[in-house]
mmCIF file of C-alpha atoms in Angstrom:
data_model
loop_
_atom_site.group_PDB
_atom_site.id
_atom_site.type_symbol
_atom_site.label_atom_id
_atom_site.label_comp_id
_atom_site.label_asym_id
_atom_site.label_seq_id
_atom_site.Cartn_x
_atom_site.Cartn_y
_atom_site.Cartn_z
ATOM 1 C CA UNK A 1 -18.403 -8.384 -5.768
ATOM 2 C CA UNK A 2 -17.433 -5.061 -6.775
ATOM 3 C CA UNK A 3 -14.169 -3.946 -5.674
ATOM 4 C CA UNK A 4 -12.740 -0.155 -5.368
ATOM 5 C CA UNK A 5 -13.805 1.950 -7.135
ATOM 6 C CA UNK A 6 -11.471 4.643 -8.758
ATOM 7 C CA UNK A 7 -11.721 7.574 -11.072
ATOM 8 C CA UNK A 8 -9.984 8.593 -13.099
ATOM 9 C CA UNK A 9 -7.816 6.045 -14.218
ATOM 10 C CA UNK A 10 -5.201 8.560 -16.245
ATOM 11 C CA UNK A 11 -5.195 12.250 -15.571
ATOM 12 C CA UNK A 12 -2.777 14.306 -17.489
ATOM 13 C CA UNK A 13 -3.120 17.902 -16.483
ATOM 14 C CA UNK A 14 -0.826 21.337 -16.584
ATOM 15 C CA UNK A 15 0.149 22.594 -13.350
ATOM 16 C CA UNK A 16 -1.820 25.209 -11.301
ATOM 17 C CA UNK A 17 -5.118 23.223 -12.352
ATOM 18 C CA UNK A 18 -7.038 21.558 -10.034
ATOM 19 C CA UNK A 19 -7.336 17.832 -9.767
ATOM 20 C CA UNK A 20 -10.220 15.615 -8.091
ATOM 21 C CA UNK A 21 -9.706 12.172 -7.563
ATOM 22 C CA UNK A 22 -12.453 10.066 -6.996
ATOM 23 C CA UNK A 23 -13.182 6.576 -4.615
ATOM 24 C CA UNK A 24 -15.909 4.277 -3.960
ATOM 25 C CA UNK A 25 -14.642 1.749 -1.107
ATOM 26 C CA UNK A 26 -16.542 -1.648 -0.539
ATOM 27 C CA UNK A 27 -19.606 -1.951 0.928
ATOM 28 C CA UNK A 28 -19.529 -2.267 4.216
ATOM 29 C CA UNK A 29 -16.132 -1.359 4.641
ATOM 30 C CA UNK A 30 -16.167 1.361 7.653
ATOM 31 C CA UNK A 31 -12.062 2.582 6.778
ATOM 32 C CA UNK A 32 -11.102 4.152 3.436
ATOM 33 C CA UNK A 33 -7.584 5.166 2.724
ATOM 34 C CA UNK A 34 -5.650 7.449 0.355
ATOM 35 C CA UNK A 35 -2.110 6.269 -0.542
ATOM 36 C CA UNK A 36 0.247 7.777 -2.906
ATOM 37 C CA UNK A 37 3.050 5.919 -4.827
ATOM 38 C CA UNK A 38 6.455 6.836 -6.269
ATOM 39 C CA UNK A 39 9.382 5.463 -6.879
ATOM 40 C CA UNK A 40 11.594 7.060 -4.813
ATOM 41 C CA UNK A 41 9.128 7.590 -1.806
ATOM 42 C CA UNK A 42 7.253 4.097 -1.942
ATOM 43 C CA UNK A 43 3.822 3.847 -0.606
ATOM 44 C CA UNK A 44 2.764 6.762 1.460
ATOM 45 C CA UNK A 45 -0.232 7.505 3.611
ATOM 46 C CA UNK A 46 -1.702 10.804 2.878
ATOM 47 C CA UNK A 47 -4.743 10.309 5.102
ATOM 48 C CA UNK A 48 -7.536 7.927 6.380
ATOM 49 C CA UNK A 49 -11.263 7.813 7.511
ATOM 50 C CA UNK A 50 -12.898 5.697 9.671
ATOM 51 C CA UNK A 51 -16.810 6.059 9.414
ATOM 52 C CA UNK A 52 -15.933 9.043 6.813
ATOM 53 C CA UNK A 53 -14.502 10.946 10.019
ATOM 54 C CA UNK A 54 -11.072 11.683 9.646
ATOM 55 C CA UNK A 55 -8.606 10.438 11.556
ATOM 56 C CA UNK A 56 -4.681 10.882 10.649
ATOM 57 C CA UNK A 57 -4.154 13.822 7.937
ATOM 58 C CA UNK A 58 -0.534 13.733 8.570
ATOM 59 C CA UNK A 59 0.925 12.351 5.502
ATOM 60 C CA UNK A 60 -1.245 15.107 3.889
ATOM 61 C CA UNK A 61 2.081 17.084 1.819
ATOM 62 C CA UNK A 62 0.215 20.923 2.504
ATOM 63 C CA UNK A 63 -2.518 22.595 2.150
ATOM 64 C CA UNK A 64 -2.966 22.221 -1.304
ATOM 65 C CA UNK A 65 -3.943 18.763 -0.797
ATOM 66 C CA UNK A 66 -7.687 18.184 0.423
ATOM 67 C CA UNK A 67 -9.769 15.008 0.909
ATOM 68 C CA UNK A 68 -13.504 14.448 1.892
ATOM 69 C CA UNK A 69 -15.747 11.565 3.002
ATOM 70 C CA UNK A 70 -18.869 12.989 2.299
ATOM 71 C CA UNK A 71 -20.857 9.657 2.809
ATOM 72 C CA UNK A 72 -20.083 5.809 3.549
ATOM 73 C CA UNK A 73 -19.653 5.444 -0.016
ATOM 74 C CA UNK A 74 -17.739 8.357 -1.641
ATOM 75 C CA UNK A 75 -14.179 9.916 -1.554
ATOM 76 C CA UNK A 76 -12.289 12.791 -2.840
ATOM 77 C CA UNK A 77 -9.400 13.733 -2.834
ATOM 78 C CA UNK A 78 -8.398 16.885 -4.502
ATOM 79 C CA UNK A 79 -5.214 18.657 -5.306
ATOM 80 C CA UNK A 80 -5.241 22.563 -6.048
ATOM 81 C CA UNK A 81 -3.084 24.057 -7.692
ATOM 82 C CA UNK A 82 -1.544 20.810 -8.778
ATOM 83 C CA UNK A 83 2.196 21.012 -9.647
ATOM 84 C CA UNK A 84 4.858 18.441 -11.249
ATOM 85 C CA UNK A 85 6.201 17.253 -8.019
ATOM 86 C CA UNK A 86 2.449 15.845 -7.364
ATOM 87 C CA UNK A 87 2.807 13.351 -9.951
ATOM 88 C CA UNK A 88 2.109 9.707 -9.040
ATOM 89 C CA UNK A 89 0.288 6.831 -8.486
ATOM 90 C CA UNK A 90 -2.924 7.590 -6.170
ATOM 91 C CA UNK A 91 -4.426 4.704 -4.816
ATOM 92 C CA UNK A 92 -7.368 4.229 -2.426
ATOM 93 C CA UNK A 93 -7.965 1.286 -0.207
ATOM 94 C CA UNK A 94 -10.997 0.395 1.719
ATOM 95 C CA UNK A 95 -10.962 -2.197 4.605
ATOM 96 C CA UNK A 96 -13.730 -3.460 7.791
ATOM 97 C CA UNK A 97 -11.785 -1.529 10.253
ATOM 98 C CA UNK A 98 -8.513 0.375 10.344
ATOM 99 C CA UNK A 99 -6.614 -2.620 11.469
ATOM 100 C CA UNK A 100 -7.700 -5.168 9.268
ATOM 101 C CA UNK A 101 -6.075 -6.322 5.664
ATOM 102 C CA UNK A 102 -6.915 -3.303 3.129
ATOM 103 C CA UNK A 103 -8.405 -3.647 -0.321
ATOM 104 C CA UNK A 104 -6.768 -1.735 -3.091
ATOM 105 C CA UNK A 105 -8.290 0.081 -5.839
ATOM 106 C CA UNK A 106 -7.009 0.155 -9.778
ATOM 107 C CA UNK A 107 -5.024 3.797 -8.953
ATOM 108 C CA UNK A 108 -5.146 6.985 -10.852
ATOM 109 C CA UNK A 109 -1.937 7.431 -12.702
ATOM 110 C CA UNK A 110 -1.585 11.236 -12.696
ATOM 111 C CA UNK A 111 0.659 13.425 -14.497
ATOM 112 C CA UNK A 112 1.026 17.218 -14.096
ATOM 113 C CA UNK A 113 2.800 18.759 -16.472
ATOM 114 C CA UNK B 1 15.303 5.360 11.218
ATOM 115 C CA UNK B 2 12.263 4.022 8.470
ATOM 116 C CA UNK B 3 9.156 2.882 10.591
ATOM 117 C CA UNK B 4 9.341 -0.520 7.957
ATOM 118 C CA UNK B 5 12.496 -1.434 6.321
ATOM 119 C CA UNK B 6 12.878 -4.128 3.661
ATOM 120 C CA UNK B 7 15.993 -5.266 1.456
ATOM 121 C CA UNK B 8 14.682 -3.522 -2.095
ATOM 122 C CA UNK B 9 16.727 -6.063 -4.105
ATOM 123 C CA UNK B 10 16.245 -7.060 -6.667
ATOM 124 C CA UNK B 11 16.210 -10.919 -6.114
ATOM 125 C CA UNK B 12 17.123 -12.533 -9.445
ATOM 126 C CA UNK B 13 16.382 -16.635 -9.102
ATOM 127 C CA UNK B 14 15.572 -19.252 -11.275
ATOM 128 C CA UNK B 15 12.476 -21.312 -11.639
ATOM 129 C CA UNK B 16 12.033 -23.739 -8.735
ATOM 130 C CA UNK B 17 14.231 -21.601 -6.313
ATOM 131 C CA UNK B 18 13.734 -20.842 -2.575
ATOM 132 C CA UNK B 19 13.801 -17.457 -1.984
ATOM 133 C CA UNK B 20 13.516 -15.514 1.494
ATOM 134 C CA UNK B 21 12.776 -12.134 1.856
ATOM 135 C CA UNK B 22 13.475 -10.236 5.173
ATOM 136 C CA UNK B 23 11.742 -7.063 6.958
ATOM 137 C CA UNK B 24 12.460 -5.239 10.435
ATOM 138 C CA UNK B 25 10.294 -2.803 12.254
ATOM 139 C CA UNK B 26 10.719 -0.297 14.140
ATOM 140 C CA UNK B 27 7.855 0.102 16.625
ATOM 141 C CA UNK B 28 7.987 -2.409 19.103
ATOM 142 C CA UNK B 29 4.155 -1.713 19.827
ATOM 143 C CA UNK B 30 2.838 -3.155 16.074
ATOM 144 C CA UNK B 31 0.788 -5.690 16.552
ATOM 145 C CA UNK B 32 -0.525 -6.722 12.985
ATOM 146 C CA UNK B 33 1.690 -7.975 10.889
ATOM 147 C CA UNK B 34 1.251 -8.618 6.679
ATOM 148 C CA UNK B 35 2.627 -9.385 3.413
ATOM 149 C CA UNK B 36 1.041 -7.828 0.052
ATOM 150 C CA UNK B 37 2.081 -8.267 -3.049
ATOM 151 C CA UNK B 38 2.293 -5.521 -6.095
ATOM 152 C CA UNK B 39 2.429 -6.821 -9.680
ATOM 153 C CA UNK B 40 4.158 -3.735 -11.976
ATOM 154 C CA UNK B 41 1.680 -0.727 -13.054
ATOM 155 C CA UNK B 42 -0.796 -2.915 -9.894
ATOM 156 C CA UNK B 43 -2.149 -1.924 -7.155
ATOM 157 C CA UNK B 44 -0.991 -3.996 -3.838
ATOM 158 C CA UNK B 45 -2.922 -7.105 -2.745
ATOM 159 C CA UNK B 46 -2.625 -8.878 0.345
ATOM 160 C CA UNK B 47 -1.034 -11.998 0.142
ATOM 161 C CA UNK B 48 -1.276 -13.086 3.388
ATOM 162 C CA UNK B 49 -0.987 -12.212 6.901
ATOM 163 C CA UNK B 50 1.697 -12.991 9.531
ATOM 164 C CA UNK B 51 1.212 -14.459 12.989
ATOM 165 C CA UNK B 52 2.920 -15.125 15.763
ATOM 166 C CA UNK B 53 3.415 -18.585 16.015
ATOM 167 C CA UNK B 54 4.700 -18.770 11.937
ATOM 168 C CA UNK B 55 1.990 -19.806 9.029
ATOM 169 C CA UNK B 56 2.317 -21.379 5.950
ATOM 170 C CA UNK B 57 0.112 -21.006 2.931
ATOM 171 C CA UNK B 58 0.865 -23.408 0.149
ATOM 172 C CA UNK B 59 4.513 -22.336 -1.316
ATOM 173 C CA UNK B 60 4.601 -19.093 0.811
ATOM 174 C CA UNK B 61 5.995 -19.297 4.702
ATOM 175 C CA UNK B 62 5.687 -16.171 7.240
ATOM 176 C CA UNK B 63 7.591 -16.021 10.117
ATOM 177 C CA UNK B 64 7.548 -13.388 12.887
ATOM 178 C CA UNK B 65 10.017 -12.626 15.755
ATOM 179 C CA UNK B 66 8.637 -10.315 18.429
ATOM 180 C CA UNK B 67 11.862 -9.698 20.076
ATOM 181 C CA UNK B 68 13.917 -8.977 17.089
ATOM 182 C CA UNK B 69 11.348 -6.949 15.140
ATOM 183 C CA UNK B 70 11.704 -9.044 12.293
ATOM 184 C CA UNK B 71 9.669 -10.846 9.750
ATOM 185 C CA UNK B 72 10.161 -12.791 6.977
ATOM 186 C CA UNK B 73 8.718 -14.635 3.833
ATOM 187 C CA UNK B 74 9.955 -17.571 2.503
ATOM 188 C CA UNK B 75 9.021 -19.018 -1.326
ATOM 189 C CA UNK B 76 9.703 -22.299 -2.471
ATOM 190 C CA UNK B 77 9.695 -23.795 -5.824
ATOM 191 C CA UNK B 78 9.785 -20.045 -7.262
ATOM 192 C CA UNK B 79 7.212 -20.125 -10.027
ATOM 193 C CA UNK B 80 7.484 -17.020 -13.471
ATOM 194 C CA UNK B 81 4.443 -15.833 -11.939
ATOM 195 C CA UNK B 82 5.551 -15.518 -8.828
ATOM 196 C CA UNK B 83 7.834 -12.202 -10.310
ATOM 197 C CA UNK B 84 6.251 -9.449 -8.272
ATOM 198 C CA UNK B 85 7.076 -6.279 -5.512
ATOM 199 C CA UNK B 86 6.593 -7.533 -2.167
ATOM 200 C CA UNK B 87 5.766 -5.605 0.336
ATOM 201 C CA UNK B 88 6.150 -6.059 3.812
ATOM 202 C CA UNK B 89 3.476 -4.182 6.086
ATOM 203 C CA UNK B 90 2.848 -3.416 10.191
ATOM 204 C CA UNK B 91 -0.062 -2.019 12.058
ATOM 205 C CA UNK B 92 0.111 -0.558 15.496
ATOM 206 C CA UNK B 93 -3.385 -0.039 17.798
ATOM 207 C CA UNK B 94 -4.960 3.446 16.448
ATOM 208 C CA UNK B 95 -2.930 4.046 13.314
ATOM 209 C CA UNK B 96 -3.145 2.948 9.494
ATOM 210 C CA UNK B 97 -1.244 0.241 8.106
ATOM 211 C CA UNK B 98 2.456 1.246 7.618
ATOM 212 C CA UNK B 99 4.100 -0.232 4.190
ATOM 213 C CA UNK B 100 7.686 -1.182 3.431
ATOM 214 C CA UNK B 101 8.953 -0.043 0.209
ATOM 215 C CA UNK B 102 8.992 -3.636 -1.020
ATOM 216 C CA UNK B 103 11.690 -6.461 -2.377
ATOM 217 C CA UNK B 104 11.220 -6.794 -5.938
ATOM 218 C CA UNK B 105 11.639 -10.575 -7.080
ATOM 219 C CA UNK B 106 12.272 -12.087 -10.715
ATOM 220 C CA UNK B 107 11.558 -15.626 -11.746
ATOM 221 C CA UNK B 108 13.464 -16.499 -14.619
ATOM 222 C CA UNK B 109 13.117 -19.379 -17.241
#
């Protein structure tokens, strides 16, 4: 069975561009999350959607951070304009509901330079 | 004071070791309780979850105390491949999981 779905796995970009960061959770999976992961910081909620409604954008840093749910099977989340602090690991997790065990994707590694 | 709170170590232990690995919690009003495991440059997968009454998967022991906040995983006869981030994770009724920032464990030879 497929798992999550990420894209892309690398980005390297200059800051003040905009980044888009993509997710397909599992099918059937009604909760998708976006994480992001430093060292310093650990594992951080940035925001989560149950049945692609939002429902906690707190962890979202500011305003230049955006994420959509489109459709049951599609996520983005986009950063604009990107800067260096933004570097990390951005992983997406999918699970049944927003209690249960969550599946992770691969991450995107991204770098702004 | 952090919502999950884990030891980040690391633990350093020889093949065949027991090793524990403690957590504490802050909300008294979690009520799922998990450990996940993060291999380096991974992303996290769930290595099992915790219930009240203790549970035991092969090698790997949970325990969970209520009234102390507290949960722990315990590892016997450490295996090289059992080198890894641990993380220790808590769920309360209407909000996302809630990760610690991990114990980081090395098998060694």
């Amino acid at each position: 069975d497929a798992g999550v779905i990420q894209s892309p796995r690398h980005e390297v970009t200059e800051m003040g561009q905009e980044v888009t960061l993509r997710c397909k959770p599992i099918s059937g999976h009604n909760s998708l999350f976006w994480y992001r992961q430093t060292m310093m910081r650990g594992l951080e909620l940035l925001i989560y959607f149950n049945n692609n409604v939002p429902i906690d954008d707190s962890g979202m840093p500011e305003d230049r951070f955006s994420a959509k749910m489109p459709n049951a099977s599609f996520s983005t989340l986009k950063i604009q304009p990107s800067e260096p602090r933004d570097s990390a690991v951005y992983f997406c997790a999918s699970s049944l509901t927003g209690k249960a065990p969550q599946h992770f994707g691969d991450g995107t590694r991204l770098s702004i330079l | 004071r952090k919502e999950v709170e884990q030891d980040p170590g690391p633990f350093n232990v020889p093949e065949g070791a027991t090793v524990a690995f403690n957590c504490t919690y802050s909300n008294s009003a979690s009520q799922s309780f998990f450990w996940y495991r993060q291999d380096c440059r991974k992303e996290p997968k769930l290595l099992m979850s915790v219930y009240s009454s203790g549970n035991e998967d092969g090698r790997f022991t949970a325990q969970l105390n209520r009234a102390s906040q507290y949960i722990s995983l315990l590892i016997r006869d450490s295996k090289l491949s059992d080198s890894a981030t641990y993380l220790c994770v808590v769920n309360q009724a209407g909000t996302a999981l809630i990760f610690g920032k991990g114990t980081t464990l090395s098998v060694s030879s």
